[in-house]
PDB file of C-alpha atoms in Angstrom:
ATOM      1  CA  MET U   1      -7.466 121.680 -43.581  1.00  0.00           C
ATOM      2  CA  PRO U   2      -9.337 125.210 -42.550  1.00  0.00           C
ATOM      3  CA  LYS U   3     -11.947 125.528 -39.802  1.00  0.00           C
ATOM      4  CA  VAL U   4     -16.345 126.372 -40.135  1.00  0.00           C
ATOM      5  CA  ILE U   5     -17.009 129.285 -37.548  1.00  0.00           C
ATOM      6  CA  GLY U   6     -20.235 129.756 -36.611  1.00  0.00           C
ATOM      7  CA  PHE U   7     -21.907 132.509 -34.107  1.00  0.00           C
ATOM      8  CA  ASN U   8     -24.773 135.152 -33.037  1.00  0.00           C
ATOM      9  CA  TYR U   9     -24.205 138.496 -32.982  1.00  0.00           C
ATOM     10  CA  THR U  10     -26.329 142.201 -33.452  1.00  0.00           C
ATOM     11  CA  LEU U  11     -24.018 144.247 -35.491  1.00  0.00           C
ATOM     12  CA  THR U  12     -24.959 147.766 -34.517  1.00  0.00           C
ATOM     13  CA  ASN U  13     -22.947 150.944 -35.956  1.00  0.00           C
ATOM     14  CA  SER U  14     -21.007 154.050 -34.385  1.00  0.00           C
ATOM     15  CA  ASN U  15     -25.075 155.720 -33.376  1.00  0.00           C
ATOM     16  CA  ASN U  16     -25.506 152.227 -31.960  1.00  0.00           C
ATOM     17  CA  GLU U  17     -28.151 151.473 -33.900  1.00  0.00           C
ATOM     18  CA  VAL U  18     -28.723 147.957 -34.937  1.00  0.00           C
ATOM     19  CA  LEU U  19     -28.276 146.997 -38.366  1.00  0.00           C
ATOM     20  CA  ASP U  20     -28.471 143.710 -38.396  1.00  0.00           C
ATOM     21  CA  THR U  21     -28.759 140.410 -36.003  1.00  0.00           C
ATOM     22  CA  SER U  22     -28.851 137.044 -36.368  1.00  0.00           C
ATOM     23  CA  SER U  23     -31.764 136.269 -34.023  1.00  0.00           C
ATOM     24  CA  GLU U  24     -34.374 135.952 -36.299  1.00  0.00           C
ATOM     25  CA  HIS U  25     -32.326 133.006 -38.816  1.00  0.00           C
ATOM     26  CA  GLY U  26     -29.338 132.016 -36.168  1.00  0.00           C
ATOM     27  CA  PRO U  27     -26.021 131.935 -35.690  1.00  0.00           C
ATOM     28  CA  LEU U  28     -23.449 132.988 -39.202  1.00  0.00           C
ATOM     29  CA  LEU U  29     -21.180 129.669 -40.455  1.00  0.00           C
ATOM     30  CA  PHE U  30     -17.681 130.997 -42.357  1.00  0.00           C
ATOM     31  CA  LEU U  31     -15.453 129.191 -44.055  1.00  0.00           C
ATOM     32  CA  GLU U  32     -12.253 130.673 -42.963  1.00  0.00           C
ATOM     33  CA  GLY U  33      -9.832 132.325 -45.260  1.00  0.00           C
ATOM     34  CA  VAL U  34     -12.112 132.275 -47.748  1.00  0.00           C
ATOM     35  CA  GLY U  35     -13.685 135.606 -48.050  1.00  0.00           C
ATOM     36  CA  GLN U  36     -16.882 134.921 -46.293  1.00  0.00           C
ATOM     37  CA  ILE U  37     -18.255 137.413 -44.033  1.00  0.00           C
ATOM     38  CA  ILE U  38     -15.468 141.140 -43.530  1.00  0.00           C
ATOM     39  CA  PRO U  39     -11.391 141.152 -43.318  1.00  0.00           C
ATOM     40  CA  GLY U  40     -11.616 142.744 -39.794  1.00  0.00           C
ATOM     41  CA  LEU U  41     -14.605 140.173 -37.769  1.00  0.00           C
ATOM     42  CA  GLU U  42     -12.107 137.136 -39.261  1.00  0.00           C
ATOM     43  CA  GLU U  43      -9.589 138.278 -38.257  1.00  0.00           C
ATOM     44  CA  LYS U  44     -10.789 138.493 -34.472  1.00  0.00           C
ATOM     45  CA  VAL U  45     -13.205 135.753 -34.745  1.00  0.00           C
ATOM     46  CA  ILE U  46     -10.506 132.642 -36.045  1.00  0.00           C
ATOM     47  CA  GLY U  47      -9.271 131.367 -32.907  1.00  0.00           C
ATOM     48  CA  MET U  48     -12.490 132.687 -30.296  1.00  0.00           C
ATOM     49  CA  ALA U  49     -13.623 128.465 -28.983  1.00  0.00           C
ATOM     50  CA  VAL U  50     -16.584 127.507 -28.358  1.00  0.00           C
ATOM     51  CA  GLY U  51     -19.138 129.802 -25.949  1.00  0.00           C
ATOM     52  CA  GLU U  52     -16.877 132.405 -25.668  1.00  0.00           C
ATOM     53  CA  LYS U  53     -17.956 136.479 -26.594  1.00  0.00           C
ATOM     54  CA  ALA U  54     -16.485 139.830 -27.382  1.00  0.00           C
ATOM     55  CA  LYS U  55     -17.069 143.464 -28.615  1.00  0.00           C
ATOM     56  CA  ILE U  56     -15.161 143.085 -31.733  1.00  0.00           C
ATOM     57  CA  ASP U  57     -15.276 147.190 -33.788  1.00  0.00           C
ATOM     58  CA  VAL U  58     -14.644 146.849 -37.167  1.00  0.00           C
ATOM     59  CA  ALA U  59     -12.865 150.219 -38.922  1.00  0.00           C
ATOM     60  CA  ALA U  60     -14.813 151.192 -42.648  1.00  0.00           C
ATOM     61  CA  ALA U  61     -11.800 150.565 -44.092  1.00  0.00           C
ATOM     62  CA  ASP U  62     -11.963 146.516 -42.451  1.00  0.00           C
ATOM     63  CA  ALA U  63     -15.902 146.229 -43.640  1.00  0.00           C
ATOM     64  CA  TYR U  64     -17.516 147.647 -46.416  1.00  0.00           C
ATOM     65  CA  GLY U  65     -14.512 149.671 -47.409  1.00  0.00           C
ATOM     66  CA  ASN U  66     -14.303 153.506 -47.662  1.00  0.00           C
ATOM     67  CA  LYS U  67     -17.069 155.747 -49.292  1.00  0.00           C
ATOM     68  CA  ASN U  68     -15.899 155.814 -52.931  1.00  0.00           C
ATOM     69  CA  ASP U  69     -16.933 158.950 -54.546  1.00  0.00           C
ATOM     70  CA  GLU U  70     -16.784 157.316 -57.643  1.00  0.00           C
ATOM     71  CA  LEU U  71     -19.477 155.555 -57.484  1.00  0.00           C
ATOM     72  CA  VAL U  72     -21.594 158.175 -56.784  1.00  0.00           C
ATOM     73  CA  ILE U  73     -23.411 159.442 -61.079  1.00  0.00           C
ATOM     74  CA  LYS U  74     -25.634 160.766 -61.919  1.00  0.00           C
ATOM     75  CA  VAL U  75     -28.138 160.102 -65.103  1.00  0.00           C
ATOM     76  CA  GLN U  76     -30.826 161.343 -66.683  1.00  0.00           C
ATOM     77  CA  LYS U  77     -33.856 159.299 -65.945  1.00  0.00           C
ATOM     78  CA  SER U  78     -34.011 158.698 -70.309  1.00  0.00           C
ATOM     79  CA  GLN U  79     -31.735 155.791 -69.417  1.00  0.00           C
ATOM     80  CA  PHE U  80     -34.111 154.008 -67.902  1.00  0.00           C
ATOM     81  CA  PRO U  81     -36.743 152.272 -69.865  1.00  0.00           C
ATOM     82  CA  ALA U  82     -39.913 154.653 -70.275  1.00  0.00           C
ATOM     83  CA  ASP U  83     -42.350 152.669 -68.059  1.00  0.00           C
ATOM     84  CA  ALA U  84     -40.114 152.196 -65.538  1.00  0.00           C
ATOM     85  CA  GLN U  85     -41.324 152.946 -62.173  1.00  0.00           C
ATOM     86  CA  LEU U  86     -38.138 155.172 -60.509  1.00  0.00           C
ATOM     87  CA  ASN U  87     -38.325 154.983 -56.434  1.00  0.00           C
ATOM     88  CA  ILE U  88     -35.432 155.697 -54.033  1.00  0.00           C
ATOM     89  CA  GLY U  89     -33.726 152.452 -52.363  1.00  0.00           C
ATOM     90  CA  ASP U  90     -34.122 150.822 -55.508  1.00  0.00           C
ATOM     91  CA  VAL U  91     -31.436 148.940 -56.488  1.00  0.00           C
ATOM     92  CA  PHE U  92     -30.086 147.092 -59.951  1.00  0.00           C
ATOM     93  CA  GLN U  93     -27.417 146.396 -62.005  1.00  0.00           C
ATOM     94  CA  VAL U  94     -26.657 149.117 -64.199  1.00  0.00           C
ATOM     95  CA  ASN U  95     -26.211 147.236 -68.034  1.00  0.00           C
ATOM     96  CA  GLN U  96     -26.133 143.986 -66.841  1.00  0.00           C
ATOM     97  CA  ASP U  97     -22.357 143.964 -66.797  1.00  0.00           C
ATOM     98  CA  GLN U  98     -21.604 141.492 -63.802  1.00  0.00           C
ATOM     99  CA  GLY U  99     -18.185 143.467 -63.485  1.00  0.00           C
ATOM    100  CA  LEU U 100     -19.636 146.752 -61.404  1.00  0.00           C
ATOM    101  CA  PRO U 101     -21.559 145.899 -58.716  1.00  0.00           C
ATOM    102  CA  PRO U 102     -25.322 146.755 -57.720  1.00  0.00           C
ATOM    103  CA  PHE U 103     -26.095 150.876 -57.824  1.00  0.00           C
ATOM    104  CA  THR U 104     -29.250 151.544 -55.003  1.00  0.00           C
ATOM    105  CA  ILE U 105     -30.442 154.893 -56.173  1.00  0.00           C
ATOM    106  CA  VAL U 106     -30.374 157.814 -53.783  1.00  0.00           C
ATOM    107  CA  GLU U 107     -32.422 160.576 -55.118  1.00  0.00           C
ATOM    108  CA  LEU U 108     -34.504 161.490 -57.773  1.00  0.00           C
ATOM    109  CA  GLN U 109     -34.330 164.991 -58.527  1.00  0.00           C
ATOM    110  CA  GLY U 110     -36.167 166.736 -62.154  1.00  0.00           C
ATOM    111  CA  GLU U 111     -35.023 164.141 -64.399  1.00  0.00           C
ATOM    112  CA  GLU U 112     -31.646 163.680 -62.665  1.00  0.00           C
ATOM    113  CA  VAL U 113     -31.526 160.621 -61.053  1.00  0.00           C
ATOM    114  CA  THR U 114     -28.880 159.678 -58.212  1.00  0.00           C
ATOM    115  CA  LEU U 115     -27.047 155.972 -58.292  1.00  0.00           C
ATOM    116  CA  ASP U 116     -24.574 154.813 -55.885  1.00  0.00           C
ATOM    117  CA  GLY U 117     -22.771 151.547 -55.600  1.00  0.00           C
ATOM    118  CA  ASN U 118     -20.951 151.810 -52.685  1.00  0.00           C
ATOM    119  CA  HIS U 119     -22.673 148.592 -50.502  1.00  0.00           C
ATOM    120  CA  PRO U 120     -24.903 150.763 -48.097  1.00  0.00           C
ATOM    121  CA  LEU U 121     -22.882 150.555 -44.747  1.00  0.00           C
ATOM    122  CA  ALA U 122     -19.288 151.350 -46.552  1.00  0.00           C
ATOM    123  CA  GLY U 123     -17.768 154.453 -45.330  1.00  0.00           C
ATOM    124  CA  GLN U 124     -19.413 153.311 -41.923  1.00  0.00           C
ATOM    125  CA  ASP U 125     -17.437 151.737 -38.763  1.00  0.00           C
ATOM    126  CA  LEU U 126     -18.806 148.946 -37.167  1.00  0.00           C
ATOM    127  CA  THR U 127     -20.053 146.571 -33.886  1.00  0.00           C
ATOM    128  CA  PHE U 128     -20.520 142.870 -33.716  1.00  0.00           C
ATOM    129  CA  ASP U 129     -20.885 141.921 -30.919  1.00  0.00           C
ATOM    130  CA  ILE U 130     -20.810 138.372 -30.868  1.00  0.00           C
ATOM    131  CA  GLU U 131     -21.663 134.411 -29.175  1.00  0.00           C
ATOM    132  CA  ILE U 132     -18.941 132.139 -30.857  1.00  0.00           C
ATOM    133  CA  THR U 133     -21.429 128.386 -31.612  1.00  0.00           C
ATOM    134  CA  GLU U 134     -19.414 126.143 -33.059  1.00  0.00           C
ATOM    135  CA  VAL U 135     -15.911 126.016 -34.221  1.00  0.00           C
ATOM    136  CA  ARG U 136     -14.716 123.003 -36.295  1.00  0.00           C
ATOM    137  CA  GLU U 137     -12.808 121.462 -38.848  1.00  0.00           C
ATOM    138  CA  ALA U 138     -14.594 121.881 -41.873  1.00  0.00           C
ATOM    139  CA  THR U 139     -15.648 119.112 -44.831  1.00  0.00           C
ATOM    140  CA  ASP U 140     -14.047 118.473 -47.639  1.00  0.00           C
ATOM    141  CA  GLU U 141     -17.038 119.501 -49.689  1.00  0.00           C
ATOM    142  CA  GLU U 142     -17.125 122.400 -47.464  1.00  0.00           C
ATOM    143  CA  VAL U 143     -13.921 122.875 -48.642  1.00  0.00           C
ATOM    144  CA  ALA U 144     -14.276 122.375 -53.062  1.00  0.00           C
ATOM    145  CA  HIS U 145     -17.307 123.904 -52.399  1.00  0.00           C
ATOM    146  CA  GLY U 146     -16.402 127.442 -50.779  1.00  0.00           C
ATOM    147  CA  HIS U 147     -17.756 128.254 -47.852  1.00  0.00           C
ATOM    148  CA  ALA U 148     -19.728 126.359 -45.306  1.00  0.00           C
ATOM    149  CA  HIS U 149     -22.428 123.421 -45.528  1.00  0.00           C
ATOM    150  CA  GLY U 150     -25.391 123.602 -43.016  1.00  0.00           C
ATOM    151  CA  VAL U 151     -28.111 125.907 -41.409  1.00  0.00           C
ATOM    152  CA  GLY U 152     -26.553 129.216 -40.898  1.00  0.00           C
ATOM    153  CA  GLY U 153     -24.228 127.955 -44.248  1.00  0.00           C
ATOM    154  CA  LEU U 154     -25.499 127.503 -47.383  1.00  0.00           C
ATOM    155  CA  GLN U 155     -27.565 123.728 -48.088  1.00  0.00           C
ATOM    156  CA  HIS U 156     -27.032 121.986 -50.442  1.00  0.00           C
TER     157      HIS U 156
END
């Protein structure tokens, strides 16, 4: 039976800038083995005990992947609705195609819009300072649903 693992974390990039922390929303819970967290973190967290702390470095390839230049595209503003207010940082689904990643506007230059379909953390090496808060057997319902339930997991 897979386990549910909970941990507090602070996520930083290679410049030691804090990108995210669990301090505001409590520990993150995940069901091991179903891809709920990045692979480079999951493989190092599995097997840790409650109360154990670690600083875990995760290379970009084992986090959100390396940057894929094919996912950076330029389109004309005319491809958007005429009344669209376009701003850098806006995120949207292209043609409502769920097979494509969400794209972010990263540059506006004249009539040209540059879109990036990479995850915002793609290409970045990451460091997680973690403390394990919970390790338990997953319930049958969690296994059936494919994710952890409860605080820090997903409420039902």
